[in-house]
Amino acid sequence: KSSQSLTQGFLLAFGELFLKSKGVQKLLKRNLANHLTFFLKKEKVDFKLRQYRERFFIEINPYENSSRSSPTRTVLVGMAKVLQNTFGLAWFAQTFFLAKANLKDLSRFIKINYPKWLKPNQTFALRLKKDESVKESREQIIKEIAEPIKRKVNLGKPNKEIFLEGRKSGWFIYFKKQKGLGGLPIKSQGRIMTLVSGGIDSTPASWLMAKRGAENIWLHFHSFPLVSQKSIEKVRELARVFINYQPKLKVYFLPFSQIQLQIKTNTPAKYRVLLYRRIMFKIAQKLARKENCQALATGESLGQVSSQTLTNLAIIEEALKIPILRPLIGFDKEEIIALAQKIRTYEISIQPQEDCCSLFIPKHATASGRLEIAQELEKKLGLDKLIQETLKEAEIEIF
């Protein structure tokens, strides 16, 4: 009599996480486990997370002799949605798990169930992976499993693949690998402060930084009450989408109109955008230090607008001592739009708004400014006191 038990769930495969040293792997796995636990509890899934050397298994109804029925489609769809939005996974698969099963148990299970998986005219292929605890040879396992399946084998282009993974704890059986987002688990690479405008570019930039394991804090400059709160409302909407990828998001809303009025009144038109950006970054640097962020991030793309030429990017960041990361620097607009659509922020971003830059932007901004002129103009403005007052007016929301 066999002592095996059958459960269902999802098998998760790591991407580059598995290439790290053992110490780093341990840290990354802990971040990934915490992330999954948070979101699965949010979905009200009753689960158990089992960890293996190069896999996680999220088991539903994990307890033996459970009186509960098989997981419903709603539960499985909710879990798949979480996994689709989780950084650090190469792929995941809905799977059966035969705990404490030997080869005979596995063969019996497949013999009983394969007619549900394969139609009479369909071909199949077995894909086998086993660790050293499984003593039988690959040839012996494949022969034992394949013989009772009364369907044709096609190793090149089968109608269905049957994946088998054997371990000391039992056997996994699954049929389809769903591609994960890749990257590294959130919070594994420190914190960054991302300047988010509400437009198309900055949220995809934030998403790409999250994909590399950085926890985002957002900073939004607005011109309310000189204009409506539309940009503020858009950033709130974008934040509610972004928390599908990051468990918690802190957003700073900072009024910028008084500083812009000072710049507009006292400087030549072609340098105003450069000065707006320089002051924004100086403020962002102060807030980043307060929040223990190791870098700033923006949605800038090389040459997209006049402030994003190489010359002007250098002028804008000249006075900073914190790195500025620009994950979209080599993207064109179509690529950025495609990414915004993929992460479900595009439709929000294209809603009309009067943002803090468009309100005060001149018709002819210079694409090739001179650093010494920008420095001299900024020095004459004497904005230190106004910057301090602006920082005091910052409002913080947690999503």
CSV table of C-alpha atoms in Angstrom, one decimal, residues 91-292:
chain,number,residue,atom,x,y,z
A,91,TRP,CA,8.6,30.5,-15.5
A,92,PHE,CA,5.8,28.9,-13.5
A,93,ALA,CA,3.5,26.0,-14.1
A,94,GLN,CA,0.2,24.7,-12.6
A,95,THR,CA,1.2,21.3,-11.3
A,96,PHE,CA,0.1,18.1,-9.6
A,97,PHE,CA,2.4,16.9,-6.7
A,98,LEU,CA,2.5,13.3,-5.7
A,99,ALA,CA,4.1,13.5,-2.3
A,100,LYS,CA,6.2,10.5,-1.0
A,101,ALA,CA,5.5,8.8,-4.4
A,102,ASN,CA,7.8,6.2,-5.9
A,103,LEU,CA,8.0,5.3,-9.6
A,104,LYS,CA,5.2,2.8,-9.5
A,105,ASP,CA,2.9,5.4,-7.8
A,106,LEU,CA,3.8,7.9,-10.5
A,107,SER,CA,3.2,5.4,-13.3
A,108,ARG,CA,-0.2,4.4,-11.8
A,109,PHE,CA,-1.3,8.0,-11.5
A,110,ILE,CA,-0.4,8.8,-15.1
A,111,LYS,CA,-2.0,5.6,-16.4
A,112,ILE,CA,-5.3,6.5,-14.7
A,113,ASN,CA,-5.3,10.1,-15.7
A,114,TYR,CA,-3.7,10.4,-19.2
A,115,PRO,CA,-7.1,10.0,-21.1
A,116,LYS,CA,-8.2,13.3,-19.5
A,117,TRP,CA,-5.1,15.0,-20.7
A,118,LEU,CA,-4.7,13.5,-24.2
A,119,LYS,CA,-7.3,13.0,-26.9
A,120,PRO,CA,-7.0,9.7,-28.9
A,121,ASN,CA,-5.4,11.4,-31.9
A,122,GLN,CA,-3.0,13.6,-30.0
A,123,THR,CA,0.8,13.0,-29.7
A,124,PHE,CA,2.9,13.5,-26.6
A,125,ALA,CA,6.4,13.8,-25.3
A,126,LEU,CA,7.8,13.2,-21.8
A,127,ARG,CA,10.2,15.8,-20.4
A,128,LEU,CA,12.0,14.4,-17.4
A,129,LYS,CA,14.1,16.1,-14.7
A,130,LYS,CA,15.2,14.3,-11.5
A,131,ASP,CA,17.6,14.9,-8.7
A,132,GLU,CA,20.1,12.4,-7.3
A,133,SER,CA,17.6,11.0,-4.7
A,134,VAL,CA,15.7,9.3,-7.6
A,135,LYS,CA,17.7,6.1,-8.1
A,136,GLU,CA,16.1,4.8,-11.3
A,137,SER,CA,17.8,5.7,-14.6
A,138,ARG,CA,16.2,8.1,-17.1
A,139,GLU,CA,15.6,5.2,-19.5
A,140,GLN,CA,13.9,3.1,-16.9
A,141,ILE,CA,11.6,6.0,-15.8
A,142,ILE,CA,10.6,7.0,-19.3
A,143,LYS,CA,9.9,3.3,-20.2
A,144,GLU,CA,7.8,2.8,-17.1
A,145,ILE,CA,5.7,6.0,-17.7
A,146,ALA,CA,5.4,5.8,-21.5
A,147,GLU,CA,4.3,2.2,-21.9
A,148,PRO,CA,0.8,2.5,-20.5
A,149,ILE,CA,0.1,5.7,-22.5
A,150,LYS,CA,-1.7,4.5,-25.6
A,151,ARG,CA,-0.9,7.5,-27.7
A,152,LYS,CA,1.8,8.2,-30.3
A,153,VAL,CA,5.1,9.8,-29.2
A,154,ASN,CA,6.4,12.9,-31.0
A,155,LEU,CA,9.5,14.4,-29.4
A,156,GLY,CA,9.8,17.2,-31.9
A,157,LYS,CA,6.4,18.8,-32.1
A,158,PRO,CA,4.0,16.9,-29.7
A,159,ASN,CA,0.4,18.1,-29.1
A,160,LYS,CA,1.1,17.9,-25.4
A,161,GLU,CA,4.3,17.8,-23.3
A,162,ILE,CA,4.2,16.0,-20.0
A,163,PHE,CA,6.8,17.4,-17.7
A,164,LEU,CA,8.0,15.2,-14.8
A,165,GLU,CA,10.3,16.4,-11.9
A,166,GLY,CA,11.4,13.8,-9.4
A,167,ARG,CA,12.7,14.6,-5.9
A,168,LYS,CA,13.1,13.0,-2.6
A,169,SER,CA,9.8,14.4,-1.5
A,170,GLY,CA,7.8,13.2,-4.5
A,171,TRP,CA,7.0,13.9,-8.1
A,172,PHE,CA,5.7,17.0,-9.9
A,173,ILE,CA,3.6,16.6,-13.0
A,174,TYR,CA,2.7,19.6,-15.2
A,175,PHE,CA,2.0,20.4,-18.9
A,176,LYS,CA,2.7,24.0,-19.6
A,177,LYS,CA,5.3,26.5,-18.5
A,178,GLN,CA,4.1,30.1,-18.4
A,179,LYS,CA,6.9,32.7,-18.9
A,180,GLY,CA,7.6,34.8,-15.9
A,181,LEU,CA,8.8,38.5,-15.7
A,182,GLY,CA,12.4,37.5,-14.9
A,183,GLY,CA,14.5,40.1,-13.1
A,184,LEU,CA,15.2,40.1,-9.4
A,185,PRO,CA,12.8,40.0,-6.4
A,186,ILE,CA,11.5,43.4,-5.2
A,187,LYS,CA,13.5,45.0,-2.3
A,188,SER,CA,16.6,42.8,-3.0
A,189,GLN,CA,18.5,45.8,-4.5
A,190,GLY,CA,17.8,48.7,-2.2
A,191,ARG,CA,15.6,51.7,-2.7
A,192,ILE,CA,15.3,54.3,-5.4
A,193,MET,CA,13.3,57.5,-5.7
A,194,THR,CA,11.6,57.8,-9.1
A,195,LEU,CA,10.4,61.1,-10.5
A,196,VAL,CA,6.9,60.4,-11.9
A,197,SER,CA,5.1,62.9,-14.0
A,198,GLY,CA,1.8,61.1,-14.8
A,199,GLY,CA,2.9,60.9,-18.5
A,200,ILE,CA,3.7,57.7,-20.5
A,201,ASP,CA,7.4,57.4,-19.7
A,202,SER,CA,8.0,57.5,-16.0
A,203,THR,CA,5.9,54.6,-14.8
A,204,PRO,CA,7.5,52.1,-17.3
A,205,ALA,CA,10.9,53.4,-16.0
A,206,SER,CA,9.8,52.7,-12.5
A,207,TRP,CA,8.6,49.2,-13.5
A,208,LEU,CA,12.0,48.4,-15.1
A,209,MET,CA,13.8,49.5,-11.9
A,210,ALA,CA,11.4,47.3,-9.9
A,211,LYS,CA,12.3,44.4,-12.3
A,212,ARG,CA,15.9,44.8,-11.2
A,213,GLY,CA,14.9,44.4,-7.6
A,214,ALA,CA,14.7,48.1,-6.5
A,215,GLU,CA,11.9,49.3,-4.3
A,216,ASN,CA,10.4,52.4,-5.7
A,217,ILE,CA,9.4,55.6,-3.8
A,218,TRP,CA,7.7,58.1,-6.2
A,219,LEU,CA,8.0,61.9,-6.3
A,220,HIS,CA,5.5,63.9,-8.3
A,221,PHE,CA,5.9,67.6,-8.9
A,222,HIS,CA,2.6,69.4,-9.5
A,223,SER,CA,1.3,73.0,-10.1
A,224,PHE,CA,-1.9,72.9,-8.1
A,225,PRO,CA,-3.6,75.3,-7.4
A,226,LEU,CA,-2.6,77.1,-10.5
A,227,VAL,CA,-4.0,74.2,-12.5
A,228,SER,CA,-6.4,71.4,-11.7
A,229,GLN,CA,-5.5,68.3,-9.7
A,230,LYS,CA,-5.6,66.1,-12.8
A,231,SER,CA,-1.9,65.1,-12.7
A,232,ILE,CA,-2.2,64.3,-9.0
A,233,GLU,CA,-5.3,62.1,-9.7
A,234,LYS,CA,-3.5,60.4,-12.5
A,235,VAL,CA,-0.5,59.5,-10.3
A,236,ARG,CA,-2.8,58.1,-7.8
A,237,GLU,CA,-4.4,55.9,-10.5
A,238,LEU,CA,-1.0,54.8,-11.7
A,239,ALA,CA,0.1,54.0,-8.1
A,240,ARG,CA,-3.0,51.7,-7.8
A,241,VAL,CA,-1.8,49.8,-10.8
A,242,PHE,CA,1.8,49.7,-9.7
A,243,ILE,CA,1.0,48.0,-6.4
A,244,ASN,CA,0.2,44.9,-8.4
A,245,TYR,CA,4.0,44.7,-8.8
A,246,GLN,CA,5.3,46.2,-5.5
A,247,PRO,CA,3.5,45.5,-2.2
A,248,LYS,CA,3.6,49.0,-0.9
A,249,LEU,CA,4.3,52.3,-2.6
A,250,LYS,CA,5.0,55.7,-0.9
A,251,VAL,CA,4.3,58.7,-3.1
A,252,TYR,CA,5.4,62.3,-2.4
A,253,PHE,CA,3.2,65.0,-4.0
A,254,LEU,CA,5.2,68.3,-4.1
A,255,PRO,CA,3.9,71.7,-5.2
A,256,PHE,CA,6.3,73.3,-7.7
A,257,SER,CA,4.5,76.3,-9.1
A,258,GLN,CA,6.1,79.0,-6.8
A,259,ILE,CA,9.6,77.9,-7.8
A,260,GLN,CA,8.6,77.8,-11.5
A,261,LEU,CA,7.1,81.3,-11.3
A,262,GLN,CA,10.4,82.6,-9.9
A,263,ILE,CA,12.3,81.0,-12.7
A,264,LYS,CA,9.8,82.2,-15.4
A,265,THR,CA,9.9,85.7,-14.1
A,266,ASN,CA,13.7,86.1,-13.7
A,267,THR,CA,15.4,84.0,-16.4
A,268,PRO,CA,15.5,83.8,-20.3
A,269,ALA,CA,13.0,81.5,-21.9
A,270,LYS,CA,15.4,79.1,-23.5
A,271,TYR,CA,17.0,78.1,-20.1
A,272,ARG,CA,13.9,77.7,-18.1
A,273,VAL,CA,13.3,74.0,-18.7
A,274,LEU,CA,17.0,73.2,-17.7
A,275,LEU,CA,16.5,75.3,-14.5
A,276,TYR,CA,13.2,73.6,-13.7
A,277,ARG,CA,14.9,70.2,-14.0
A,278,ARG,CA,18.0,71.2,-12.1
A,279,ILE,CA,15.9,72.3,-9.1
A,280,MET,CA,13.6,69.2,-9.3
A,281,PHE,CA,16.6,67.0,-9.1
A,282,LYS,CA,18.1,68.9,-6.2
A,283,ILE,CA,14.8,68.6,-4.3
A,284,ALA,CA,14.6,64.9,-5.2
A,285,GLN,CA,18.2,64.3,-3.9
A,286,LYS,CA,17.2,65.8,-0.5
A,287,LEU,CA,14.1,63.6,-0.3
A,288,ALA,CA,16.1,60.5,-1.5
A,289,ARG,CA,18.6,61.0,1.4
A,290,LYS,CA,15.7,61.3,3.9
A,291,GLU,CA,14.2,58.0,2.6
A,292,ASN,CA,17.6,56.1,2.4
